[in-house]
Short mmCIF file of C-alpha atoms in Angstrom, two decimals:
data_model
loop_
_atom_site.label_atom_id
_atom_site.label_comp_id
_atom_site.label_asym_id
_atom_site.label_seq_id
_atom_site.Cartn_x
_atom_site.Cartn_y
_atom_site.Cartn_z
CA UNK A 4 -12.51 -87.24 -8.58
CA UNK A 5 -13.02 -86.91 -12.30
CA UNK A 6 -12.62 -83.46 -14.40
CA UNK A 7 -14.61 -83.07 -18.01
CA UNK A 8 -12.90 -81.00 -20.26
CA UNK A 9 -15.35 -79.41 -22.61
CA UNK A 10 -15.80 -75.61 -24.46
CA UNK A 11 -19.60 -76.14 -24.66
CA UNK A 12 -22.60 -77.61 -22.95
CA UNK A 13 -25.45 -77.65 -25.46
CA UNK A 14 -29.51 -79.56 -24.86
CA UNK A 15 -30.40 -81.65 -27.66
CA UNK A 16 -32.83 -79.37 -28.47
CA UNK A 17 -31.22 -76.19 -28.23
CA UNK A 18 -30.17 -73.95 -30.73
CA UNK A 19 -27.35 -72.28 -28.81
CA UNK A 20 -24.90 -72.99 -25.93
CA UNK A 21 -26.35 -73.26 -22.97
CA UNK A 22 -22.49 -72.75 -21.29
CA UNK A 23 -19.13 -72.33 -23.30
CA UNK A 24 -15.90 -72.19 -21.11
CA UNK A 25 -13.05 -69.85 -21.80
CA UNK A 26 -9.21 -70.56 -21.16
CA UNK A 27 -9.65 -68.11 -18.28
CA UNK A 28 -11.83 -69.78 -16.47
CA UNK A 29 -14.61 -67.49 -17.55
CA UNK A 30 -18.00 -68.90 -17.99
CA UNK A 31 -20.97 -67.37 -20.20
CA UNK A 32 -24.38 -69.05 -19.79
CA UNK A 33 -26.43 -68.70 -23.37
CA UNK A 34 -29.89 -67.60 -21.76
CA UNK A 35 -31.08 -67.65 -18.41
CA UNK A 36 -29.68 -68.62 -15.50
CA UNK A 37 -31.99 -69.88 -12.90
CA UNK A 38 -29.88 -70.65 -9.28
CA UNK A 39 -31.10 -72.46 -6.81
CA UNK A 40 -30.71 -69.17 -4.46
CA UNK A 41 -30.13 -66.13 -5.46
CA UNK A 42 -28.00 -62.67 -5.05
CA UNK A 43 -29.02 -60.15 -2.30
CA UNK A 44 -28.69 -63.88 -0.74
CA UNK A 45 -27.34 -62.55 2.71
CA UNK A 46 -29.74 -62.10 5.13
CA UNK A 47 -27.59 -60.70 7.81
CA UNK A 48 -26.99 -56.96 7.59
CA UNK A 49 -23.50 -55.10 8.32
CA UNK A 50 -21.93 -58.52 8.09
CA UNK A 51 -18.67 -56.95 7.32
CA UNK A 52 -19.07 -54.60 10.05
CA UNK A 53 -18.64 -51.59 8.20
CA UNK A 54 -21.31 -48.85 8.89
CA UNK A 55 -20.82 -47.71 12.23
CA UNK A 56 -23.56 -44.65 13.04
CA UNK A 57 -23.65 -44.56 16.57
CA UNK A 58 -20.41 -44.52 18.02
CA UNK A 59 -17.98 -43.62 14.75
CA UNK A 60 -15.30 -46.23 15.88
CA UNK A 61 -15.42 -46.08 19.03
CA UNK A 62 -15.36 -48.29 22.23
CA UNK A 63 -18.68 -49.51 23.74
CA UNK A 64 -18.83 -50.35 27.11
CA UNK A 65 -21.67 -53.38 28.06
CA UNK A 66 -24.12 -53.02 30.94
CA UNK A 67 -26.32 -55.57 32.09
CA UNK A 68 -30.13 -56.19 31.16
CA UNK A 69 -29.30 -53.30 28.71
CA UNK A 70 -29.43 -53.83 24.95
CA UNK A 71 -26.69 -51.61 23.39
CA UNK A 72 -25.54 -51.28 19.82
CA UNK A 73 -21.95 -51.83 18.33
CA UNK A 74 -21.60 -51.19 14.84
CA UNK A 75 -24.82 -51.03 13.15
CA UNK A 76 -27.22 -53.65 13.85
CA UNK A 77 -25.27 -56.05 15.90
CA UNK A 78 -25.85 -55.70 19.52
CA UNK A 79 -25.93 -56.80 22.84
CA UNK A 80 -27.96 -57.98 26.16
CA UNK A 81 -25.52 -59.24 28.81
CA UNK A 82 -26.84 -60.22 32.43
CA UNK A 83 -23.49 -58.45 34.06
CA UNK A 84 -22.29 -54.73 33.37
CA UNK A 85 -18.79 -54.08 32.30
CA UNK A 86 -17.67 -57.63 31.74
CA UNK A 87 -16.19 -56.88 28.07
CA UNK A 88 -16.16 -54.06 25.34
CA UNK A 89 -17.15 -53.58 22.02
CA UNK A 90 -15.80 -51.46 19.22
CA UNK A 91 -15.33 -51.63 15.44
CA UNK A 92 -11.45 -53.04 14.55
CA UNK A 93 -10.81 -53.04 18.55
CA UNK A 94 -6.80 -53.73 18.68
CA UNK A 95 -6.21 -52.77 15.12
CA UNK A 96 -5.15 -56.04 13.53
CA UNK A 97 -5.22 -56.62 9.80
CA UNK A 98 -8.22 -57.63 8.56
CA UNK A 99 -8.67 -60.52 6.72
CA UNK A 100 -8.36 -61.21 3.38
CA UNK A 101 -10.80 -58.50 1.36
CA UNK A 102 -12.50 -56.75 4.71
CA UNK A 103 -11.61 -53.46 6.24
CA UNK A 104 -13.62 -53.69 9.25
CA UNK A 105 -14.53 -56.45 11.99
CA UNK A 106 -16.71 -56.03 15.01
CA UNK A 107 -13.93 -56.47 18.38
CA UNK A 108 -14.82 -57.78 21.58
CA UNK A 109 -12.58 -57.38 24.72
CA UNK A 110 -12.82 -58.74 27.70
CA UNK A 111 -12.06 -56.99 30.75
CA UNK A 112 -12.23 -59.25 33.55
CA UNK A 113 -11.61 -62.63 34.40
CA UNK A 114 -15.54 -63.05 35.26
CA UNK A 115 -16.81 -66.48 35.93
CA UNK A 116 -20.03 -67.00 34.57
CA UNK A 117 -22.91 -68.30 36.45
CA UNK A 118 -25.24 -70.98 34.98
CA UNK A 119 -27.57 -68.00 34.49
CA UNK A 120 -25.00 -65.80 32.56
CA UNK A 121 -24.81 -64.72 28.88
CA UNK A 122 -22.95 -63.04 26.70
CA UNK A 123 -22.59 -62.31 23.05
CA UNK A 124 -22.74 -60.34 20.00
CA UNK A 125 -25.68 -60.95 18.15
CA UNK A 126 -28.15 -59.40 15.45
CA UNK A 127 -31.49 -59.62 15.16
CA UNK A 128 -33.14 -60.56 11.68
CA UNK A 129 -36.47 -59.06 10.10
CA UNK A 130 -39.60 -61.19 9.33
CA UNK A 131 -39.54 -59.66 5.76
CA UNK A 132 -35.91 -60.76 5.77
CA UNK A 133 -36.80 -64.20 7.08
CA UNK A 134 -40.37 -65.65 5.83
CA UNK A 135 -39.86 -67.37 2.65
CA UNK A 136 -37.25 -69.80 4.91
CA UNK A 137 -40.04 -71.41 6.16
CA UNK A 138 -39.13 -72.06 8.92
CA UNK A 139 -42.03 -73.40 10.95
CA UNK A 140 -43.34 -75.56 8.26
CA UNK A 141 -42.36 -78.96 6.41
CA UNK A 142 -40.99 -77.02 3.94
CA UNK A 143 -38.15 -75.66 6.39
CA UNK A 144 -35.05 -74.59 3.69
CA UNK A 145 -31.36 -75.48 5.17
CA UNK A 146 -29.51 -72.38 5.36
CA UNK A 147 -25.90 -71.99 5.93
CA UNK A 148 -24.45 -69.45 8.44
CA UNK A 149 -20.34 -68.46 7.54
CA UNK A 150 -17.96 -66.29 9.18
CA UNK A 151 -14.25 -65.46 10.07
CA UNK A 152 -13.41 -65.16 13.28
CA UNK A 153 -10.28 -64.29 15.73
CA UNK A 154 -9.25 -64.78 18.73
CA UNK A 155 -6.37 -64.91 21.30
CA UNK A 156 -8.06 -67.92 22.61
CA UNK A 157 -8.05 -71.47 21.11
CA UNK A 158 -10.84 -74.33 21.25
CA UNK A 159 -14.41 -74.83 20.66
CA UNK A 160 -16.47 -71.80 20.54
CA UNK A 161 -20.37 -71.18 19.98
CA UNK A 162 -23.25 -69.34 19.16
CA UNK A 163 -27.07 -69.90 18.37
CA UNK A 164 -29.90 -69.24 16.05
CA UNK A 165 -32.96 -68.99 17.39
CA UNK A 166 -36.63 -67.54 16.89
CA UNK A 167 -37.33 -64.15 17.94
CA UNK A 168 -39.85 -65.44 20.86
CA UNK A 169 -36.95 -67.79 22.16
CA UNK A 170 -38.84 -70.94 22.22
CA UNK A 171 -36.68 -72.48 19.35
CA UNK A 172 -32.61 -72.76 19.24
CA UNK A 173 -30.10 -73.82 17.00
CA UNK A 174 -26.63 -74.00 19.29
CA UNK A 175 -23.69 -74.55 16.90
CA UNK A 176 -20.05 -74.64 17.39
CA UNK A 177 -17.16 -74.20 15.94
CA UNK A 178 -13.06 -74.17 16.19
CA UNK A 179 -10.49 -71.74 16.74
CA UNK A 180 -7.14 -74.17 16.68
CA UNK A 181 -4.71 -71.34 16.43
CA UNK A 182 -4.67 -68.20 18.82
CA UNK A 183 -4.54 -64.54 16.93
CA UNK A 184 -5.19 -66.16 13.20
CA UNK A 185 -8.18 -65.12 11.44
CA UNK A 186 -10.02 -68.52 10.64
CA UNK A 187 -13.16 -69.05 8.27
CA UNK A 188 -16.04 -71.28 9.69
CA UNK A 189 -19.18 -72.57 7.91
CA UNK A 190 -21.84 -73.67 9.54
CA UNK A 191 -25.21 -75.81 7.83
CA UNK A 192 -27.74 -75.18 9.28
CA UNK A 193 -31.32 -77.51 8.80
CA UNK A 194 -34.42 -75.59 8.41
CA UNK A 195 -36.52 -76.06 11.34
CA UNK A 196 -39.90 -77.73 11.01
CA UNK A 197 -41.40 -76.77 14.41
CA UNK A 198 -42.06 -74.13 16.02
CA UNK A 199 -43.45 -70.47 15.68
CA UNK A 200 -41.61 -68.31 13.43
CA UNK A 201 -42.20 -64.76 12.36
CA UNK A 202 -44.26 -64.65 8.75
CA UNK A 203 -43.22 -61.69 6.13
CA UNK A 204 -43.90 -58.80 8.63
CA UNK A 205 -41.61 -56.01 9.94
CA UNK A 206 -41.27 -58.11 13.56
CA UNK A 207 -38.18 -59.74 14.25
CA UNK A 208 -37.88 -63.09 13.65
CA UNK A 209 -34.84 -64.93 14.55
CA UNK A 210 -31.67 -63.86 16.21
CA UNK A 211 -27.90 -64.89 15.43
CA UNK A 212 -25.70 -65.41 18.34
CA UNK A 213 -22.24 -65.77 18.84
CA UNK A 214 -21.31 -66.21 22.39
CA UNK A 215 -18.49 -64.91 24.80
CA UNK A 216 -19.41 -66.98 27.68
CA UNK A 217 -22.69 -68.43 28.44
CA UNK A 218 -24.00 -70.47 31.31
CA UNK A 219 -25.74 -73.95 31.57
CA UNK A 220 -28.99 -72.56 31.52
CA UNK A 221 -29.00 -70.48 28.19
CA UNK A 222 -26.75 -73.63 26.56
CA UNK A 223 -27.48 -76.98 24.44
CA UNK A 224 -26.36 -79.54 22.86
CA UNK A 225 -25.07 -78.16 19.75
CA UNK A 226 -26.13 -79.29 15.89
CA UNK A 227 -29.56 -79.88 16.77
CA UNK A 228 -32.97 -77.58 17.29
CA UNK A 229 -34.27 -77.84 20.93
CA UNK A 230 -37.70 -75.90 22.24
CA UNK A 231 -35.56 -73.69 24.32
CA UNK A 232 -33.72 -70.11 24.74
CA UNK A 233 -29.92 -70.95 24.09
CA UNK A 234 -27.46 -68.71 22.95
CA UNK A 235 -25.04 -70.99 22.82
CA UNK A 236 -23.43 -75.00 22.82
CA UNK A 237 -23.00 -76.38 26.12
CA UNK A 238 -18.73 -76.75 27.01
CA UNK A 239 -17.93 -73.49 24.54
CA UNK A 240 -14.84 -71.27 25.35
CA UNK A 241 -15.70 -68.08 27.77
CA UNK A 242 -14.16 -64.90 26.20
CA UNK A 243 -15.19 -62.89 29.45
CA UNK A 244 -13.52 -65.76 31.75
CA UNK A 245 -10.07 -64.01 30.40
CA UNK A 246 -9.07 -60.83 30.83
CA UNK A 247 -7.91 -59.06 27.94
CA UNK A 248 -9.27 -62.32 25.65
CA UNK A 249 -10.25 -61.18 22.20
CA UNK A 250 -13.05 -62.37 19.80
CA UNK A 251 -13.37 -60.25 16.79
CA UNK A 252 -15.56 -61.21 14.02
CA UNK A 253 -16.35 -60.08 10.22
CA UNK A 254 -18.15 -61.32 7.36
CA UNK A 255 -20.74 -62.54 8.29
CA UNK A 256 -23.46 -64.17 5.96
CA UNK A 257 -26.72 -66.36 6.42
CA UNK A 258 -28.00 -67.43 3.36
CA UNK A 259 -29.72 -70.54 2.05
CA UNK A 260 -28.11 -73.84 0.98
CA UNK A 261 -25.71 -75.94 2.39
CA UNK A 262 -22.51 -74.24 0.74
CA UNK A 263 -21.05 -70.93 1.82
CA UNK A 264 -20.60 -68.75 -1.09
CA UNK A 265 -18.15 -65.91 -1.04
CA UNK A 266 -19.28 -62.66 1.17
CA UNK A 267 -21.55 -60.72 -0.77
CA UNK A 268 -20.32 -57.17 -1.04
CA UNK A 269 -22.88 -54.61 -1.42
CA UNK A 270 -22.17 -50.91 -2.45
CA UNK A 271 -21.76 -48.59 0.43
CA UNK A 272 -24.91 -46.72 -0.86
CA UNK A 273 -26.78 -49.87 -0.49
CA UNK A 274 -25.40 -50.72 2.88
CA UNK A 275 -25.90 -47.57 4.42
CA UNK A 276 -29.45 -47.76 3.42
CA UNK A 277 -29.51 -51.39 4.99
CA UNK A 278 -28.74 -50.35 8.17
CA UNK A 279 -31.03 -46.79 7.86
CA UNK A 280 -34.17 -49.14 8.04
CA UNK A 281 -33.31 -49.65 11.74
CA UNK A 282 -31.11 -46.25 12.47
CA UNK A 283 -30.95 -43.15 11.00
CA UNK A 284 -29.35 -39.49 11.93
CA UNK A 285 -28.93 -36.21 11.27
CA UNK A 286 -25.39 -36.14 11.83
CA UNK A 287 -23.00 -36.34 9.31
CA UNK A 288 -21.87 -40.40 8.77
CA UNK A 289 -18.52 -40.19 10.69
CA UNK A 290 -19.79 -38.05 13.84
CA UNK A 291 -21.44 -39.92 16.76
CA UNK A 292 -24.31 -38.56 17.79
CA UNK A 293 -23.66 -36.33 20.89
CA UNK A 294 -24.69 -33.29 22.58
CA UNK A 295 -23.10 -30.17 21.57
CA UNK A 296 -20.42 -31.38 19.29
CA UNK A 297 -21.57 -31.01 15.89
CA UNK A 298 -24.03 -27.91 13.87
CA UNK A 299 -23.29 -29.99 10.32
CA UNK A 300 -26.76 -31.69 9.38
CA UNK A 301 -28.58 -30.40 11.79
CA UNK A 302 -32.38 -29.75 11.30
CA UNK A 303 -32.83 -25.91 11.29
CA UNK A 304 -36.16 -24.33 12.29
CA UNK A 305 -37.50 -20.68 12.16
CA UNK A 306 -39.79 -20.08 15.46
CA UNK A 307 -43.23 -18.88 14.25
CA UNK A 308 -46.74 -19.71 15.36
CA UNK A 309 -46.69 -23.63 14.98
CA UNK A 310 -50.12 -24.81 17.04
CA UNK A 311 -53.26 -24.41 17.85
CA UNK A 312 -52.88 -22.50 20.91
CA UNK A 313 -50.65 -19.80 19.17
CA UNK A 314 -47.65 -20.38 20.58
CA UNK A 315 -44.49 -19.48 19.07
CA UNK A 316 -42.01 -22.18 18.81
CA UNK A 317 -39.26 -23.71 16.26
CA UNK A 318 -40.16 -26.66 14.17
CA UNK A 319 -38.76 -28.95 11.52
CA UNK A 320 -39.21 -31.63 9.84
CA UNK A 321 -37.29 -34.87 9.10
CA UNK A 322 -37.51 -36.80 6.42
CA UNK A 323 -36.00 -40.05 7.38
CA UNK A 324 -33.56 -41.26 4.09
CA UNK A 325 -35.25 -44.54 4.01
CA UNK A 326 -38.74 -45.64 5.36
CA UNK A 327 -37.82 -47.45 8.83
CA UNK A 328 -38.56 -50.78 10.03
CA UNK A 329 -41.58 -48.70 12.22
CA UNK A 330 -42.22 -45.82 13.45
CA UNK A 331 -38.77 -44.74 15.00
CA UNK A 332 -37.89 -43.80 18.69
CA UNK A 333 -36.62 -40.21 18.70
CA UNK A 334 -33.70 -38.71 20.83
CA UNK A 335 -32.54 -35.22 20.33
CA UNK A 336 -29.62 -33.92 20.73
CA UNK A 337 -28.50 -29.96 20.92
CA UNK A 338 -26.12 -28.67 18.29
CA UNK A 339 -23.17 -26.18 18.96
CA UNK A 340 -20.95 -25.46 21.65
CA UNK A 341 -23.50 -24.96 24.96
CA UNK A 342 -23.97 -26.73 28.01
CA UNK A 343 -27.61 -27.64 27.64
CA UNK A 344 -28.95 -30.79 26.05
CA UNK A 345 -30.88 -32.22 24.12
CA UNK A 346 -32.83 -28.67 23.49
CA UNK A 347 -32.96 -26.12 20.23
CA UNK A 348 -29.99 -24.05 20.01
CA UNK A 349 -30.15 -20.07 18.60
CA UNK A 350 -28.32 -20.47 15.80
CA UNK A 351 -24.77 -18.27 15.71
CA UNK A 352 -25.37 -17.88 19.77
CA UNK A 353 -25.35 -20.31 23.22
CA UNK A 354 -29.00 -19.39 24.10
CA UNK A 355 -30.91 -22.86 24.16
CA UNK A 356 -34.70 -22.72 24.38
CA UNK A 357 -36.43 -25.98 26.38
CA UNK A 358 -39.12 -28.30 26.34
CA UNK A 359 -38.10 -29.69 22.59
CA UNK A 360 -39.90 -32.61 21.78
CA UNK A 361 -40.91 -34.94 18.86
CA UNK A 362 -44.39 -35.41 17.51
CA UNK A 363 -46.48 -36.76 14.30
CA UNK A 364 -43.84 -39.70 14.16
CA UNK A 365 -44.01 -42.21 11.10
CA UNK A 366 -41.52 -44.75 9.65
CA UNK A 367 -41.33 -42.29 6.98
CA UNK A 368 -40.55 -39.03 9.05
CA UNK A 369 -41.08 -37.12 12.05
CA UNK A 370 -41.69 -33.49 13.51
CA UNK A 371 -39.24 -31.66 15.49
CA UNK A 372 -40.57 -28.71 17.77
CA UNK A 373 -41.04 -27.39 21.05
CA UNK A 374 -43.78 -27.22 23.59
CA UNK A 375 -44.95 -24.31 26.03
CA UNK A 376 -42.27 -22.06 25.80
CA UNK A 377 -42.21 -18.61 23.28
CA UNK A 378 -39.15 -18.35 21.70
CA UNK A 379 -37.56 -15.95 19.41
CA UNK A 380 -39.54 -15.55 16.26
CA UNK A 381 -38.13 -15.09 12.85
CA UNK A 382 -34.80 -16.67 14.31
CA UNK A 383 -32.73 -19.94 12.89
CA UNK A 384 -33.17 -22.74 15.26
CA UNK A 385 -30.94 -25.72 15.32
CA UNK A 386 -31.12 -29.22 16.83
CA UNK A 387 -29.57 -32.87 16.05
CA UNK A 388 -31.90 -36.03 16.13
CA UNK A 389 -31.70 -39.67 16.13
CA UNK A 390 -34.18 -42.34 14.96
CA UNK A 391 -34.06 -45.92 16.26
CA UNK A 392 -36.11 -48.82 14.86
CA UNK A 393 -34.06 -51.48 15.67
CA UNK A 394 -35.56 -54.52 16.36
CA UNK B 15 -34.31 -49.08 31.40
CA UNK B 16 -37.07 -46.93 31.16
CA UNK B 17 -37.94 -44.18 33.63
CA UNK B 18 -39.42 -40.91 34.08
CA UNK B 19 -42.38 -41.86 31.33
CA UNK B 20 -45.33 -39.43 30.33
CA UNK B 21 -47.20 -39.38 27.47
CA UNK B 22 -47.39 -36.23 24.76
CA UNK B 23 -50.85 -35.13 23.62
CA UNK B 24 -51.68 -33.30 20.67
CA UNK B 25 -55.07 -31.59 20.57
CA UNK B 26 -56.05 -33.80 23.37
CA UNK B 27 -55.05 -36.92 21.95
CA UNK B 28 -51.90 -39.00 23.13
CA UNK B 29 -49.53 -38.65 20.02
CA UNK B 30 -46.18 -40.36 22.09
CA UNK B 31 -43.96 -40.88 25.10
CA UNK B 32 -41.35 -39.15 26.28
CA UNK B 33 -39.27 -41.16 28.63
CA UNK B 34 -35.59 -41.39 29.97
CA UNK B 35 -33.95 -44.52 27.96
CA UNK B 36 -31.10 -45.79 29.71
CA UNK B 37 -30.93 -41.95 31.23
CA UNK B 38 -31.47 -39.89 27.73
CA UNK B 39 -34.91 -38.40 27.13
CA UNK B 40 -36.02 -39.46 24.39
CA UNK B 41 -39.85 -39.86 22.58
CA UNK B 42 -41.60 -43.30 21.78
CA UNK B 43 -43.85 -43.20 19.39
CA UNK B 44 -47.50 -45.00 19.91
CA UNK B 45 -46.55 -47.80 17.65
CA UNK B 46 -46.73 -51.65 18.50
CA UNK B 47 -44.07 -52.49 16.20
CA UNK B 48 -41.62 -50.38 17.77
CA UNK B 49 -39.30 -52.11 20.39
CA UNK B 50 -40.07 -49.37 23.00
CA UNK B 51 -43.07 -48.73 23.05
CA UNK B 52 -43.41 -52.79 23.06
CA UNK B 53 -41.01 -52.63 26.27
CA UNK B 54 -43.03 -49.99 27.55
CA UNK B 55 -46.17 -51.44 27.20
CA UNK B 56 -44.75 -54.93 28.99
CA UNK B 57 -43.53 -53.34 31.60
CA UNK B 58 -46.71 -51.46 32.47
CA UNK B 59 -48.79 -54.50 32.08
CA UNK B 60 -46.59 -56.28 34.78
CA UNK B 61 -47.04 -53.25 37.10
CA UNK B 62 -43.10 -52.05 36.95
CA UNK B 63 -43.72 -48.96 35.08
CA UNK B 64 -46.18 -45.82 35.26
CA UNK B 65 -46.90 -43.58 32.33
CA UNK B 66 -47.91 -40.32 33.53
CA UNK B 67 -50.82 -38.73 31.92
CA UNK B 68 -50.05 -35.67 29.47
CA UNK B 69 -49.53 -31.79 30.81
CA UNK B 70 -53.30 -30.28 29.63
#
């Protein structure tokens, strides 16, 4: 170990500094700096688990062969229903050390898993996201995956990153040595060279993993890429084998290099935005989408003649705040205090109309309106929507 | 899960799907890069699903 104590750094042939220190530990760099990666260098979005659309904070049951979403973008696929919960700060521990938020897991059994079992918490990751890895090619870039992680178990637990198709998995795994202590792990990953990986489109190309109890078949040998669909390292620690076991998880980052930099923060604006790509709403951020529990942001409508076979009916249109990953899957939802769902509601009244429907959908926006039934003209119309692009 | 699946026709052209995800209708648009209408399109081509023609 050696330390050089110097104010400047200067190239023979430069005319200014190219770095002077400060007493404060400050450093200025005279012209460019060129890094070897770069910021926006996280490629996993959410990683600190903050934007939380669909359920608002909420507990989220798991049911099997059934991909449902926690906070946003991290989800999961289990092969059993009801084997462990999911819900942003579950338990309300302190967070670590600069986050607010962290995804919880709970179990709720004491299930023994099958060699054909999974379960995890995982997010998919965009091709456009993804590509200029290269992953697939000679030039494959080692990337480093870092987290921090809790639990009220101890030992070796695991996870996986593999392509999109499942025909190519990196198992990894990693410690917990004290129960209920948030520990930071840091895993280096190497690039894979084989393979078929997802070029720079909006398809999904590769999928982190971190498991809660996997079986033999969907586990390998961890630290090293195999042609196969595993989730996780063979011998990991089974969160769902324990009821009431914990595994709660934030900051999460995959960028490239072999070091793991700091979490890179990104404005809430920015964030948001992130995760609108794959989600949107017309709900106000807070509320989770429902039926009859919220009029604020709801798309409003006057019925008048909206098609070609003059029929009278509401319509809107919704301009989705960001353009989505693709054209978004549509769910409505009906506003104020009725019984009905899903359907227009008469503004300032509990008469619902029926048959409302979505058409003309784009990643950029969508129509809202109704089919085959007159309704009310020159009457406000109300309804709440959702638009899914996830991966 | 996907049930209950018809498509929605505008001017006599299929414009989407409404279906029952996981038990709430919702509308799938015809677009191969979207995950549902990829799921929906699987499971028809394996013979587990049937999309019902639109109302004329």
């Amino acid at each position: 170990m050696s330390t050089l104590k110097t104010i400047n750094v200067i190239h023979p042939s430069s005319a200014v500094n190219n770095i002077v220190n400060d007493a404060s530990g400050n450093v200025a760099v005279g012209n460019t700096l060129a890094m070897g990666s770069s910021f926006k260098r996280n490629r996993i979005i959410n990683g600190n688990m903050l934007i939380d659309q669909r359920n608002a904070g909420a507990s989220v049951s798991t049911t099997a062969v059934t991909t449902t979403f926690f906070v946003d973008r991290w989800f999961a696929n289990p092969t059993q229903t009801g084997k462990f919960t999911v819900q942003q700060n579950a338990g309300s521990v302190t967070p670590p050390t600069g986050f607010s938020y962290y995804l919880g897991a709970v179990s709720t059994s004491a299930y023994a898993v099958t060699a054909a079992d999974y379960f995890y918490v995982s997010q998919s990751i965009e091709g456009y996201n993804f590509s200029d890895l290269g992953f697939g090619t000679a030039s494959a870039k080692t990337i480093t995956v870092s987290f921090v992680v809790y639990s009220s178990l101890t030992g070796t637990f695991a996870g996986s990153l593999r392509n999109y198709a499942g025909t190519r998995s990196y198992p990894f795994s990693y410690s917990i040595p004290v129960a209920n202590t948030w520990t930071t792990i840091s895993v280096t990953i190497p690039g894979d060279t084989s393979g078929t990986w997802v070029g720079s489109t909006n398809a999904g190309s590769a999928i982190l993993f971190f498991s809660l109890g996997t079986g033999s078949t969907f586990s390998g040998t961890s630290g090293a890429w195999a042609a196969a669909n595993y989730v996780s390292a063979t011998g990991a620690v089974s969160v769902v084998g324990t009821s009431g076991a914990t595994f709660y998880i934030t900051g999460v980052q995959l960028e490239v290099g072999t070091k793991a930099t700091p979490y890179e923060m990104q404005i809430y604006s920015d964030q948001l935005a992130q995760c609108q790509r794959y989600f949107a709403m017309t709900f106000s951020q807070g509320t989770a989408p429902a039926n009859n529990t919220a009029t604020t942001g709801a798309l409003r409508g006057t019925a008048r003649v909206i098609n070609a076979t003059s029929q009278i009916e509401p319509a809107a249109n919704w301009r989705f705040p960001v353009t989505m990953r693709s054209s978004p899957t549509i769910t409505l939802y009906s506003s104020g205090s009725g019984s009905t769902t899903a359907q227009w509601n008469n503004d300032g009244s509990t008469s619902y109309s029926a048959n409302a429907r979505s058409q003309f959908v784009s990643d950029s926006n969508a129509d809202i309106n109704n089919a085959g039934v007159v309704l009310t003209a020159s009457v406000p119309w109300q309804i709440q929507a959702t638009a899914s692009a996830e991966l | 899960m996907y049930t209950n699946a018809q498509y929605l026709a505008y001017n006599g052209k299929n414009d989407g799907i409404r279906c029952d995800i996981n038990g709430v209708t919702s509308f799938v648009p015809l677009d191969p890069a979207n995950t549902d209408y990829a799921n929906l399109m699987a499971l028809v081509a394996e013979g587990k699903l049937t999309i019902a023609p639109a109302n004329p």
